[in-house]
mmCIF file of C-alpha atoms and ligand atoms in Angstrom:
data_model
loop_
_atom_site.group_PDB
_atom_site.id
_atom_site.type_symbol
_atom_site.label_atom_id
_atom_site.label_comp_id
_atom_site.label_asym_id
_atom_site.label_seq_id
_atom_site.Cartn_x
_atom_site.Cartn_y
_atom_site.Cartn_z
ATOM 1 C CA MET G 1 21.390 -40.192 -27.912
ATOM 2 C CA ILE G 2 19.268 -41.761 -25.221
ATOM 3 C CA PRO G 3 17.735 -45.302 -26.676
ATOM 4 C CA PRO G 4 13.849 -45.677 -26.347
ATOM 5 C CA VAL G 5 14.873 -48.778 -24.191
ATOM 6 C CA LEU G 6 16.689 -47.534 -20.798
ATOM 7 C CA PRO G 7 20.032 -49.114 -21.751
ATOM 8 C CA THR G 8 21.026 -51.215 -18.200
ATOM 9 C CA TYR G 9 21.715 -54.087 -20.284
ATOM 10 C CA ASN G 10 24.816 -55.425 -22.726
ATOM 11 C CA ARG G 11 22.724 -56.557 -25.047
ATOM 12 C CA ALA G 12 24.174 -58.930 -27.535
ATOM 13 C CA PRO G 13 22.665 -58.003 -31.424
ATOM 14 C CA LEU G 14 20.487 -60.959 -31.513
ATOM 15 C CA ALA G 15 16.867 -60.762 -31.159
ATOM 16 C CA PHE G 16 14.019 -64.091 -31.538
ATOM 17 C CA VAL G 17 10.803 -64.103 -32.721
ATOM 18 C CA LYS G 18 10.065 -68.133 -31.786
ATOM 19 C CA GLY G 19 10.888 -70.521 -29.637
ATOM 20 C CA GLU G 20 10.917 -74.396 -29.460
ATOM 21 C CA GLY G 21 11.342 -76.717 -27.126
ATOM 22 C CA SER G 22 15.184 -76.313 -26.358
ATOM 23 C CA TRP G 23 15.902 -74.348 -29.653
ATOM 24 C CA LEU G 24 15.352 -70.002 -30.266
ATOM 25 C CA LEU G 25 14.609 -69.097 -33.821
ATOM 26 C CA ALA G 26 16.489 -64.995 -34.608
ATOM 27 C CA GLU G 27 15.082 -62.758 -36.449
ATOM 28 C CA ASP G 28 17.794 -63.658 -39.286
ATOM 29 C CA GLY G 29 16.050 -67.797 -39.461
ATOM 30 C CA ARG G 30 19.115 -69.102 -38.172
ATOM 31 C CA ARG G 31 18.435 -71.511 -34.860
ATOM 32 C CA TYR G 32 19.931 -71.100 -31.801
ATOM 33 C CA LEU G 33 20.161 -73.940 -29.077
ATOM 34 C CA ASP G 34 19.234 -72.981 -25.734
ATOM 35 C CA LEU G 35 21.402 -73.307 -22.925
ATOM 36 C CA GLY G 36 20.494 -70.105 -21.138
ATOM 37 C CA SER G 37 16.824 -71.035 -20.744
ATOM 38 C CA GLY G 38 16.297 -67.015 -19.965
ATOM 39 C CA ILE G 39 18.436 -67.504 -17.225
ATOM 40 C CA ALA G 40 17.168 -70.889 -15.510
ATOM 41 C CA VAL G 41 14.002 -69.505 -16.041
ATOM 42 C CA ASN G 42 11.920 -72.019 -19.311
ATOM 43 C CA VAL G 43 12.782 -75.113 -17.110
ATOM 44 C CA LEU G 44 10.469 -77.061 -19.519
ATOM 45 C CA GLY G 45 11.889 -75.266 -22.569
ATOM 46 C CA HIS G 46 10.193 -72.630 -25.100
ATOM 47 C CA ALA G 47 6.479 -72.887 -25.305
ATOM 48 C CA HIS G 48 6.016 -76.272 -23.796
ATOM 49 C CA PRO G 49 1.812 -78.110 -24.416
ATOM 50 C CA ALA G 50 0.930 -78.608 -21.779
ATOM 51 C CA LEU G 51 1.740 -74.476 -20.165
ATOM 52 C CA VAL G 52 0.485 -73.207 -23.357
ATOM 53 C CA GLN G 53 -2.845 -74.915 -22.493
ATOM 54 C CA THR G 54 -3.045 -74.025 -19.044
ATOM 55 C CA LEU G 55 -2.091 -70.308 -19.986
ATOM 56 C CA THR G 56 -4.371 -70.078 -22.783
ATOM 57 C CA GLU G 57 -6.880 -71.652 -20.968
ATOM 58 C CA GLN G 58 -6.496 -69.526 -17.777
ATOM 59 C CA ALA G 59 -6.367 -66.426 -19.932
ATOM 60 C CA GLY G 60 -10.137 -67.160 -20.839
ATOM 61 C CA LYS G 61 -11.332 -67.315 -17.382
ATOM 62 C CA LEU G 62 -9.414 -64.601 -14.711
ATOM 63 C CA TRP G 63 -6.981 -63.141 -15.393
ATOM 64 C CA HIS G 64 -5.776 -60.987 -12.228
ATOM 65 C CA VAL G 65 -8.113 -59.918 -9.127
ATOM 66 C CA SER G 66 -7.006 -58.384 -6.545
ATOM 67 C CA ASN G 67 -5.715 -60.061 -3.114
ATOM 68 C CA VAL G 68 -8.261 -57.969 -1.535
ATOM 69 C CA TYR G 69 -10.354 -61.436 -2.257
ATOM 70 C CA THR G 70 -9.402 -65.066 -2.141
ATOM 71 C CA VAL G 71 -7.496 -66.718 -5.223
ATOM 72 C CA PRO G 72 -8.038 -70.333 -5.026
ATOM 73 C CA GLU G 73 -5.390 -70.902 -8.291
ATOM 74 C CA GLN G 74 -3.514 -69.509 -5.650
ATOM 75 C CA GLU G 75 -4.442 -71.304 -2.647
ATOM 76 C CA ARG G 76 -3.979 -74.878 -4.790
ATOM 77 C CA LEU G 77 -0.399 -74.225 -5.726
ATOM 78 C CA ALA G 78 0.419 -73.047 -1.996
ATOM 79 C CA GLY G 79 -0.443 -76.254 -1.274
ATOM 80 C CA LEU G 80 1.330 -77.944 -3.784
ATOM 81 C CA LEU G 81 4.229 -75.918 -2.139
ATOM 82 C CA THR G 82 4.194 -76.917 1.357
ATOM 83 C CA ASP G 83 3.002 -80.800 0.859
ATOM 84 C CA GLN G 84 6.146 -81.066 -0.944
ATOM 85 C CA THR G 85 9.206 -78.651 0.806
ATOM 86 C CA PHE G 86 10.092 -78.048 4.846
ATOM 87 C CA ALA G 87 7.131 -74.971 3.705
ATOM 88 C CA ASP G 88 4.005 -74.066 6.138
ATOM 89 C CA THR G 89 2.782 -71.160 4.431
ATOM 90 C CA VAL G 90 3.992 -68.729 0.960
ATOM 91 C CA PHE G 91 3.894 -65.580 -0.408
ATOM 92 C CA PHE G 92 3.080 -65.173 -4.189
ATOM 93 C CA THR G 93 5.971 -62.309 -5.925
ATOM 94 C CA ASN G 94 6.169 -61.519 -9.166
ATOM 95 C CA SER G 95 10.198 -61.994 -9.143
ATOM 96 C CA GLY G 96 13.189 -62.579 -7.357
ATOM 97 C CA THR G 97 13.958 -59.746 -5.871
ATOM 98 C CA GLU G 98 11.098 -58.937 -4.316
ATOM 99 C CA THR G 99 11.536 -62.216 -2.547
ATOM 100 C CA ALA G 100 14.352 -61.227 -1.179
ATOM 101 C CA GLU G 101 12.358 -58.093 0.125
ATOM 102 C CA LEU G 102 9.919 -60.385 2.041
ATOM 103 C CA ALA G 103 12.256 -62.360 3.354
ATOM 104 C CA ILE G 104 14.236 -59.804 4.877
ATOM 105 C CA LYS G 105 11.441 -58.542 6.349
ATOM 106 C CA MET G 106 9.606 -60.951 7.628
ATOM 107 C CA ALA G 107 13.270 -62.268 9.712
ATOM 108 C CA ARG G 108 13.357 -58.982 11.299
ATOM 109 C CA LYS G 109 9.513 -59.097 12.089
ATOM 110 C CA PHE G 110 9.894 -62.860 13.334
ATOM 111 C CA HIS G 111 12.706 -61.285 16.411
ATOM 112 C CA TYR G 112 10.905 -58.728 16.813
ATOM 113 C CA GLU G 113 8.048 -60.423 17.762
ATOM 114 C CA ASN G 114 10.518 -62.667 20.392
ATOM 115 C CA GLY G 115 10.510 -60.294 22.173
ATOM 116 C CA GLN G 116 14.455 -59.201 20.242
ATOM 117 C CA PRO G 117 13.985 -56.014 17.839
ATOM 118 C CA GLU G 118 17.557 -55.921 18.155
ATOM 119 C CA ARG G 119 18.343 -58.181 16.147
ATOM 120 C CA VAL G 120 18.473 -56.902 12.462
ATOM 121 C CA GLU G 121 21.679 -57.537 11.272
ATOM 122 C CA ILE G 122 21.493 -60.451 8.812
ATOM 123 C CA ILE G 123 24.884 -62.372 7.711
ATOM 124 C CA ALA G 124 25.446 -62.656 3.585
ATOM 125 C CA PHE G 125 28.407 -64.122 1.517
ATOM 126 C CA GLU G 126 30.823 -62.615 -0.719
ATOM 127 C CA GLY G 127 29.548 -64.194 -4.120
ATOM 128 C CA ALA G 128 26.554 -63.414 -3.492
ATOM 129 C CA PHE G 129 23.268 -61.996 -5.385
ATOM 130 C CA HIS G 130 19.827 -61.606 -4.702
ATOM 131 C CA GLY G 131 18.053 -59.347 -7.104
ATOM 132 C CA ARG G 132 18.630 -55.630 -7.508
ATOM 133 C CA SER G 133 15.730 -53.748 -5.168
ATOM 134 C CA THR G 134 17.599 -51.657 -2.843
ATOM 135 C CA GLY G 135 17.370 -54.296 0.407
ATOM 136 C CA ALA G 136 18.358 -56.648 -2.330
ATOM 137 C CA ILE G 137 21.280 -54.830 -3.522
ATOM 138 C CA ALA G 138 22.741 -54.209 0.148
ATOM 139 C CA ALA G 139 22.226 -57.977 1.140
ATOM 140 C CA ALA G 140 24.611 -58.894 -1.367
ATOM 141 C CA GLY G 141 26.880 -55.953 -0.955
ATOM 142 C CA SER G 142 28.779 -56.088 -4.540
ATOM 143 C CA GLU G 143 30.747 -53.212 -5.465
ATOM 144 C CA LYS G 144 29.585 -53.350 -8.665
ATOM 145 C CA MET G 145 25.880 -53.307 -7.782
ATOM 146 C CA VAL G 146 25.664 -51.053 -4.727
ATOM 147 C CA LYS G 147 28.214 -47.372 -6.301
ATOM 148 C CA GLY G 148 26.438 -44.154 -6.637
ATOM 149 C CA PHE G 149 23.533 -45.531 -5.287
ATOM 150 C CA GLY G 150 23.732 -43.770 -1.768
ATOM 151 C CA PRO G 151 22.796 -44.953 2.037
ATOM 152 C CA LEU G 152 22.284 -48.165 1.710
ATOM 153 C CA MET G 153 19.803 -50.488 4.002
ATOM 154 C CA PRO G 154 21.881 -50.466 7.056
ATOM 155 C CA GLY G 155 21.784 -54.174 8.935
ATOM 156 C CA PHE G 156 24.161 -56.261 6.745
ATOM 157 C CA LYS G 157 27.457 -58.475 7.503
ATOM 158 C CA HIS G 158 29.479 -60.135 4.693
ATOM 159 C CA LEU G 159 31.423 -63.031 4.830
ATOM 160 C CA LYS G 160 33.914 -64.606 2.614
ATOM 161 C CA TRP G 161 32.852 -67.197 0.630
ATOM 162 C CA GLY G 162 33.924 -70.533 2.386
ATOM 163 C CA ASP G 163 35.599 -69.408 5.282
ATOM 164 C CA HIS G 164 33.667 -70.891 7.904
ATOM 165 C CA ASP G 165 35.128 -69.738 10.985
ATOM 166 C CA ALA G 166 34.552 -66.772 10.150
ATOM 167 C CA ILE G 167 31.182 -67.176 10.170
ATOM 168 C CA ARG G 168 30.589 -68.583 13.787
ATOM 169 C CA SER G 169 32.536 -65.632 14.941
ATOM 170 C CA ALA G 170 30.377 -62.951 13.121
ATOM 171 C CA ILE G 171 27.488 -64.356 14.846
ATOM 172 C CA THR G 172 26.848 -61.681 17.675
ATOM 173 C CA GLU G 173 23.311 -60.610 19.558
ATOM 174 C CA LYS G 174 22.566 -58.789 16.990
ATOM 175 C CA THR G 175 22.064 -61.673 14.031
ATOM 176 C CA CYS G 176 18.544 -62.137 12.760
ATOM 177 C CA ALA G 177 19.583 -64.386 10.294
ATOM 178 C CA VAL G 178 21.572 -65.752 7.433
ATOM 179 C CA ILE G 179 20.981 -65.585 3.626
ATOM 180 C CA ILE G 180 23.077 -68.009 1.688
ATOM 181 C CA GLU G 181 22.273 -69.404 -1.679
ATOM 182 C CA PRO G 182 23.374 -72.971 -2.127
ATOM 183 C CA ILE G 183 24.423 -72.804 -5.118
ATOM 184 C CA GLN G 184 25.978 -69.428 -6.229
ATOM 185 C CA GLY G 185 24.367 -68.651 -9.867
ATOM 186 C CA GLU G 186 25.519 -65.188 -10.922
ATOM 187 C CA GLY G 187 28.680 -65.798 -8.409
ATOM 188 C CA GLY G 188 29.604 -68.757 -10.730
ATOM 189 C CA ILE G 189 28.100 -71.434 -9.690
ATOM 190 C CA ARG G 190 30.080 -72.475 -6.893
ATOM 191 C CA VAL G 191 28.403 -74.770 -5.272
ATOM 192 C CA VAL G 192 27.799 -75.045 -1.363
ATOM 193 C CA PRO G 193 29.059 -78.082 -0.071
ATOM 194 C CA ASP G 194 26.418 -80.456 2.297
ATOM 195 C CA GLN G 195 28.784 -80.362 4.822
ATOM 196 C CA CYS G 196 28.854 -76.534 5.138
ATOM 197 C CA LEU G 197 25.031 -76.334 4.428
ATOM 198 C CA LYS G 198 25.079 -78.941 7.486
ATOM 199 C CA GLY G 199 26.902 -76.827 9.635
ATOM 200 C CA LEU G 200 25.033 -73.409 9.182
ATOM 201 C CA ARG G 201 21.715 -75.224 10.172
ATOM 202 C CA ASP G 202 23.394 -76.450 13.240
ATOM 203 C CA LEU G 203 25.433 -72.671 14.168
ATOM 204 C CA CYS G 204 21.254 -70.935 13.376
ATOM 205 C CA ASP G 205 19.853 -73.715 15.666
ATOM 206 C CA GLU G 206 22.315 -73.087 18.799
ATOM 207 C CA THR G 207 22.084 -69.402 17.692
ATOM 208 C CA GLY G 208 18.136 -68.812 17.393
ATOM 209 C CA THR G 209 19.212 -67.358 14.094
ATOM 210 C CA LEU G 210 16.949 -67.784 10.946
ATOM 211 C CA LEU G 211 18.365 -69.351 7.708
ATOM 212 C CA ILE G 212 17.231 -68.620 4.329
ATOM 213 C CA PHE G 213 18.153 -70.138 1.273
ATOM 214 C CA ASP G 214 17.703 -68.144 -1.713
ATOM 215 C CA GLU G 215 16.781 -71.202 -3.998
ATOM 216 C CA VAL G 216 15.773 -68.384 -7.156
ATOM 217 C CA GLN G 217 18.318 -69.407 -9.875
ATOM 218 C CA CYS G 218 19.054 -72.981 -8.473
ATOM 219 C CA GLY G 219 15.937 -74.107 -7.196
ATOM 220 C CA MET G 220 12.708 -76.049 -8.934
ATOM 221 C CA GLY G 221 14.216 -78.941 -10.210
ATOM 222 C CA ARG G 222 17.516 -77.554 -11.490
ATOM 223 C CA THR G 223 19.996 -79.866 -9.216
ATOM 224 C CA GLY G 224 17.581 -83.067 -9.804
ATOM 225 C CA ARG G 225 16.906 -82.130 -6.784
ATOM 226 C CA LEU G 226 12.980 -79.925 -6.810
ATOM 227 C CA PHE G 227 14.880 -77.557 -4.129
ATOM 228 C CA ALA G 228 18.758 -77.812 -3.556
ATOM 229 C CA HIS G 229 18.963 -78.324 -0.022
ATOM 230 C CA GLU G 230 16.991 -81.101 -0.556
ATOM 231 C CA TRP G 231 20.466 -82.576 -1.011
ATOM 232 C CA ALA G 232 21.581 -81.541 2.058
ATOM 233 C CA GLY G 233 19.343 -83.309 4.371
ATOM 234 C CA VAL G 234 18.818 -80.257 5.606
ATOM 235 C CA THR G 235 15.470 -77.263 5.991
ATOM 236 C CA PRO G 236 15.815 -73.956 5.315
ATOM 237 C CA ASP G 237 13.253 -71.352 7.744
ATOM 238 C CA ILE G 238 12.551 -69.413 4.944
ATOM 239 C CA MET G 239 13.271 -69.851 0.952
ATOM 240 C CA MET G 240 13.441 -67.474 -1.993
ATOM 241 C CA VAL G 241 11.909 -69.582 -4.994
ATOM 242 C CA ALA G 242 11.458 -67.418 -8.633
ATOM 243 C CA LYS G 243 13.102 -68.423 -12.123
ATOM 244 C CA GLY G 244 11.886 -71.496 -13.157
ATOM 245 C CA ILE G 245 8.871 -71.588 -10.880
ATOM 246 C CA GLY G 246 6.455 -69.733 -13.610
ATOM 247 C CA GLY G 247 8.305 -71.488 -15.990
ATOM 248 C CA GLY G 248 8.469 -68.130 -17.931
ATOM 249 C CA PHE G 249 5.511 -66.732 -16.846
ATOM 250 C CA PRO G 250 6.813 -63.784 -14.190
ATOM 251 C CA LEU G 251 6.602 -65.416 -11.121
ATOM 252 C CA GLY G 252 8.301 -65.906 -7.221
ATOM 253 C CA ALA G 253 7.455 -66.864 -3.559
ATOM 254 C CA VAL G 254 8.657 -66.792 -0.495
ATOM 255 C CA LEU G 255 8.748 -70.368 2.045
ATOM 256 C CA ALA G 256 8.409 -70.703 5.265
ATOM 257 C CA THR G 257 7.235 -71.963 8.204
ATOM 258 C CA GLU G 258 4.969 -71.454 10.191
ATOM 259 C CA ASN G 259 6.978 -70.169 13.291
ATOM 260 C CA ALA G 260 9.583 -67.879 10.847
ATOM 261 C CA ALA G 261 6.631 -66.822 9.347
ATOM 262 C CA LYS G 262 4.866 -65.911 12.592
ATOM 263 C CA GLY G 263 4.516 -62.114 12.624
ATOM 264 C CA MET G 264 3.562 -61.887 9.150
ATOM 265 C CA THR G 265 -0.360 -61.354 9.549
ATOM 266 C CA ALA G 266 -2.733 -59.244 8.160
ATOM 267 C CA GLY G 267 -1.108 -55.919 6.298
ATOM 268 C CA THR G 268 2.282 -56.304 7.124
ATOM 269 C CA HIS G 269 2.990 -57.475 3.593
ATOM 270 C CA GLY G 270 1.417 -56.681 0.107
ATOM 271 C CA SER G 271 1.651 -57.710 -3.562
ATOM 272 C CA THR G 272 -1.040 -56.097 -6.456
ATOM 273 C CA TYR G 273 -0.282 -59.007 -9.173
ATOM 274 C CA GLY G 274 1.789 -61.336 -6.614
ATOM 275 C CA GLY G 275 -0.044 -64.301 -7.188
ATOM 276 C CA ASN G 276 -2.696 -63.192 -9.448
ATOM 277 C CA PRO G 277 -4.583 -66.176 -11.033
ATOM 278 C CA LEU G 278 -2.654 -66.214 -14.863
ATOM 279 C CA GLY G 279 0.788 -66.988 -13.074
ATOM 280 C CA CYS G 280 -0.526 -69.274 -10.652
ATOM 281 C CA ALA G 281 -2.457 -71.929 -12.834
ATOM 282 C CA VAL G 282 0.845 -71.502 -14.744
ATOM 283 C CA GLY G 283 3.407 -71.818 -12.027
ATOM 284 C CA ALA G 284 0.916 -75.129 -10.624
ATOM 285 C CA LYS G 285 1.420 -76.609 -14.184
ATOM 286 C CA VAL G 286 4.878 -76.203 -13.802
ATOM 287 C CA VAL G 287 5.594 -77.819 -9.567
ATOM 288 C CA GLU G 288 3.089 -80.640 -11.301
ATOM 289 C CA LEU G 289 5.020 -81.655 -13.871
ATOM 290 C CA VAL G 290 8.853 -80.811 -12.164
ATOM 291 C CA SER G 291 8.114 -82.381 -8.546
ATOM 292 C CA ASP G 292 7.593 -86.237 -10.490
ATOM 293 C CA PRO G 293 10.092 -87.728 -9.742
ATOM 294 C CA ALA G 294 10.117 -89.664 -12.428
ATOM 295 C CA PHE G 295 10.956 -86.280 -14.462
ATOM 296 C CA LEU G 296 13.444 -85.600 -11.257
ATOM 297 C CA ALA G 297 15.171 -88.642 -12.378
ATOM 298 C CA GLU G 298 15.796 -88.145 -15.579
ATOM 299 C CA VAL G 299 16.945 -84.158 -14.479
ATOM 300 C CA THR G 300 20.110 -85.940 -12.677
ATOM 301 C CA ARG G 301 20.534 -88.266 -15.462
ATOM 302 C CA LYS G 302 20.800 -85.788 -18.560
ATOM 303 C CA GLY G 303 23.127 -83.692 -15.493
ATOM 304 C CA ALA G 304 25.388 -86.327 -16.090
ATOM 305 C CA LEU G 305 25.118 -86.579 -19.624
ATOM 306 C CA LEU G 306 25.616 -83.314 -20.548
ATOM 307 C CA ARG G 307 28.774 -83.203 -17.594
ATOM 308 C CA GLN G 308 30.217 -86.391 -19.090
ATOM 309 C CA GLY G 309 30.729 -84.382 -22.383
ATOM 310 C CA LEU G 310 31.559 -81.414 -20.518
ATOM 311 C CA GLU G 311 34.730 -83.346 -18.658
ATOM 312 C CA SER G 312 35.695 -84.596 -22.403
ATOM 313 C CA LEU G 313 35.577 -80.858 -24.276
ATOM 314 C CA VAL G 314 37.933 -79.469 -21.478
ATOM 315 C CA ALA G 315 40.098 -81.800 -21.913
ATOM 316 C CA ARG G 316 40.293 -80.833 -25.891
ATOM 317 C CA HIS G 317 40.593 -77.825 -25.086
ATOM 318 C CA PRO G 318 42.681 -76.485 -22.327
ATOM 319 C CA THR G 319 43.634 -73.538 -23.529
ATOM 320 C CA VAL G 320 39.851 -72.586 -23.636
ATOM 321 C CA PHE G 321 38.083 -74.499 -21.008
ATOM 322 C CA GLU G 322 39.877 -75.150 -17.547
ATOM 323 C CA SER G 323 37.281 -77.538 -15.800
ATOM 324 C CA VAL G 324 33.137 -78.633 -15.030
ATOM 325 C CA ARG G 325 31.369 -77.422 -11.895
ATOM 326 C CA GLY G 326 27.741 -77.732 -10.478
ATOM 327 C CA GLU G 327 24.649 -80.176 -10.124
ATOM 328 C CA GLY G 328 22.412 -81.437 -12.123
ATOM 329 C CA LEU G 329 21.668 -79.157 -14.944
ATOM 330 C CA MET G 330 23.220 -76.517 -13.197
ATOM 331 C CA LEU G 331 26.551 -76.744 -14.387
ATOM 332 C CA GLY G 332 29.430 -74.072 -15.029
ATOM 333 C CA LEU G 333 32.483 -73.956 -17.132
ATOM 334 C CA LYS G 334 35.609 -72.552 -15.397
ATOM 335 C CA CYS G 335 37.217 -70.626 -19.049
ATOM 336 C CA LYS G 336 40.682 -69.080 -19.735
ATOM 337 C CA PRO G 337 39.568 -66.121 -21.790
ATOM 338 C CA ALA G 338 36.956 -63.552 -20.607
ATOM 339 C CA PRO G 339 33.795 -65.378 -20.300
ATOM 340 C CA ALA G 340 31.936 -62.745 -22.589
ATOM 341 C CA ASP G 341 34.761 -63.974 -25.311
ATOM 342 C CA VAL G 342 32.950 -67.680 -25.081
ATOM 343 C CA VAL G 343 29.602 -66.152 -25.057
ATOM 344 C CA LYS G 344 30.255 -64.406 -28.369
ATOM 345 C CA ALA G 345 31.789 -67.599 -29.644
ATOM 346 C CA GLY G 346 28.876 -69.655 -29.047
ATOM 347 C CA TYR G 347 26.512 -67.178 -30.708
ATOM 348 C CA GLY G 348 28.825 -68.259 -34.115
ATOM 349 C CA ALA G 349 28.155 -71.575 -33.281
ATOM 350 C CA GLY G 350 24.288 -71.266 -32.346
ATOM 351 C CA ILE G 351 24.097 -72.468 -28.969
ATOM 352 C CA LEU G 352 23.229 -69.514 -25.696
ATOM 353 C CA VAL G 353 24.995 -70.190 -23.035
ATOM 354 C CA ILE G 354 26.036 -67.416 -20.104
ATOM 355 C CA ALA G 355 28.281 -65.756 -18.632
ATOM 356 C CA ALA G 356 28.900 -64.905 -14.803
ATOM 357 C CA ALA G 357 31.016 -63.995 -12.160
ATOM 358 C CA ASP G 358 34.319 -66.215 -11.433
ATOM 359 C CA ASN G 359 34.995 -66.332 -15.192
ATOM 360 C CA VAL G 360 32.522 -68.690 -15.700
ATOM 361 C CA VAL G 361 29.935 -69.369 -18.785
ATOM 362 C CA ARG G 362 26.732 -71.036 -17.591
ATOM 363 C CA LEU G 363 24.843 -73.935 -19.119
ATOM 364 C CA LEU G 364 21.191 -73.681 -17.679
ATOM 365 C CA PRO G 365 19.276 -75.842 -20.152
ATOM 366 C CA ALA G 366 15.624 -76.610 -20.004
ATOM 367 C CA LEU G 367 15.121 -79.614 -17.433
ATOM 368 C CA ASN G 368 13.630 -81.595 -19.941
ATOM 369 C CA ILE G 369 16.582 -81.076 -23.011
ATOM 370 C CA PRO G 370 16.439 -84.434 -25.336
ATOM 371 C CA ASP G 371 19.572 -86.126 -24.942
ATOM 372 C CA ALA G 372 19.938 -85.041 -28.918
ATOM 373 C CA ASP G 373 20.122 -81.934 -28.055
ATOM 374 C CA ILE G 374 22.942 -82.794 -25.333
ATOM 375 C CA ALA G 375 24.720 -84.640 -28.073
ATOM 376 C CA GLU G 376 24.242 -81.029 -30.427
ATOM 377 C CA ALA G 377 24.740 -79.020 -27.771
ATOM 378 C CA LEU G 378 28.456 -80.782 -27.146
ATOM 379 C CA THR G 379 28.733 -80.528 -31.275
ATOM 380 C CA ARG G 380 28.450 -76.723 -31.067
ATOM 381 C CA LEU G 381 30.087 -75.577 -27.878
ATOM 382 C CA ASP G 382 32.998 -78.089 -29.323
ATOM 383 C CA GLN G 383 33.315 -75.583 -32.487
ATOM 384 C CA ALA G 384 32.856 -72.446 -30.913
ATOM 385 C CA ALA G 385 35.897 -73.442 -28.696
ATOM 386 C CA THR G 386 37.493 -74.094 -31.851
ATOM 387 C CA ALA G 387 36.859 -71.086 -33.290
ATOM 388 C CA LEU G 388 38.462 -69.625 -29.701
ATOM 389 C CA ALA G 389 41.589 -71.410 -29.795
ATOM 390 C CA ALA G 390 42.277 -69.920 -32.995
HETATM 391 C C1 PLP F 1 17.851 -64.150 -10.712
HETATM 392 C C2 PLP F 1 18.329 -63.945 -8.769
HETATM 393 C C3 PLP F 1 17.706 -63.447 -8.059
HETATM 394 C C4 PLP F 1 17.084 -61.819 -8.890
HETATM 395 O O1 PLP F 1 15.443 -62.209 -9.434
HETATM 396 P P1 PLP F 1 14.637 -61.499 -10.373
HETATM 397 O O2 PLP F 1 13.598 -62.082 -10.312
HETATM 398 O O3 PLP F 1 15.739 -60.848 -11.417
HETATM 399 O O4 PLP F 1 13.993 -60.291 -9.541
HETATM 400 C C5 PLP F 1 17.984 -63.576 -6.740
HETATM 401 N N1 PLP F 1 18.802 -64.504 -6.723
HETATM 402 C C6 PLP F 1 18.910 -65.518 -7.174
HETATM 403 C C7 PLP F 1 19.971 -66.198 -6.713
HETATM 404 C C8 PLP F 1 19.044 -65.331 -8.160
HETATM 405 O O5 PLP F 1 19.185 -65.820 -9.265
#
């Protein structure tokens, strides 16, 4: 019999009742160290006092008004984002997949406005993940996500990971945009080298192609810069942001240059909930705290600390782990056994990690994880690996 909740997830038999910092308390009273953060969402940990205060204060004032009206909280958050990024303008959504939808629409509309309506084709990469809407699954094009879902939105071309020559020859007079995650999350913490992002930017400039960065997972401070592409010293035309920006409140944003956004005039796009006062108040507090250079420096330091510990974990457990990859606090452990087994061994040791493709488990802790919790995480991962090796 089908359960009341549609069974589209492979769920662990674990339910949590309370969160505090990097810790989650399960129904049975057991405490788990959370290195998944709701998949890179709880950037400030669980129940961060400043976010609780912001949320409850706003909840007592105003939750939702229509985008028929001016929303000051939205303007404030948009201002914080445009001040600190390449972007001139922002549209708010409730999720990452909705940012994919707008990024695709915006890119196509741009060329339409430029008198090149034939430029509709978007180039994406193997292993990519951009969400679960019909447009986003067409963009990522992975067999497991698209099979059985009928005709896909046309106009996407999929290239092999890391094949530079293929990118150049794939761009034609029909090409609209290139969409890429600077670090693939679901794909297994695969980092695009800075040189490649630079090369891609040059290629897009040469050919009038728009460059879309999907920073839904790798953005919002995770790599030690507010956005991951900053390390490469290049900027996109359009950027997708979600997950961490709400710190746990459903919120996403599409950031764009004035030029890239020029087709998106009144009536061309919208959302009922997107950018509501509650979400934007929380988002503004998250951006304020995370974009502080001192906070970001700490992310880099903590990332190096965790990474160092993981390197020795790999050395101690060569039958379980192969290598460490990633940047900042977006780290992956390449595993010998199936990642699902490592995740399960983690449950046994009281630590939560997340499986990804390419035989990797992801470590995406809260960006403010205390050093003591990093040490505890390494101890628990060691226990999990010892149990697995036995
Ligand atoms: C999670 C994710 C998405 C989709 O976000 P949802 O909020 O689940 O719709 C898109 N792109 C990347 C890179 C992601 O990690």
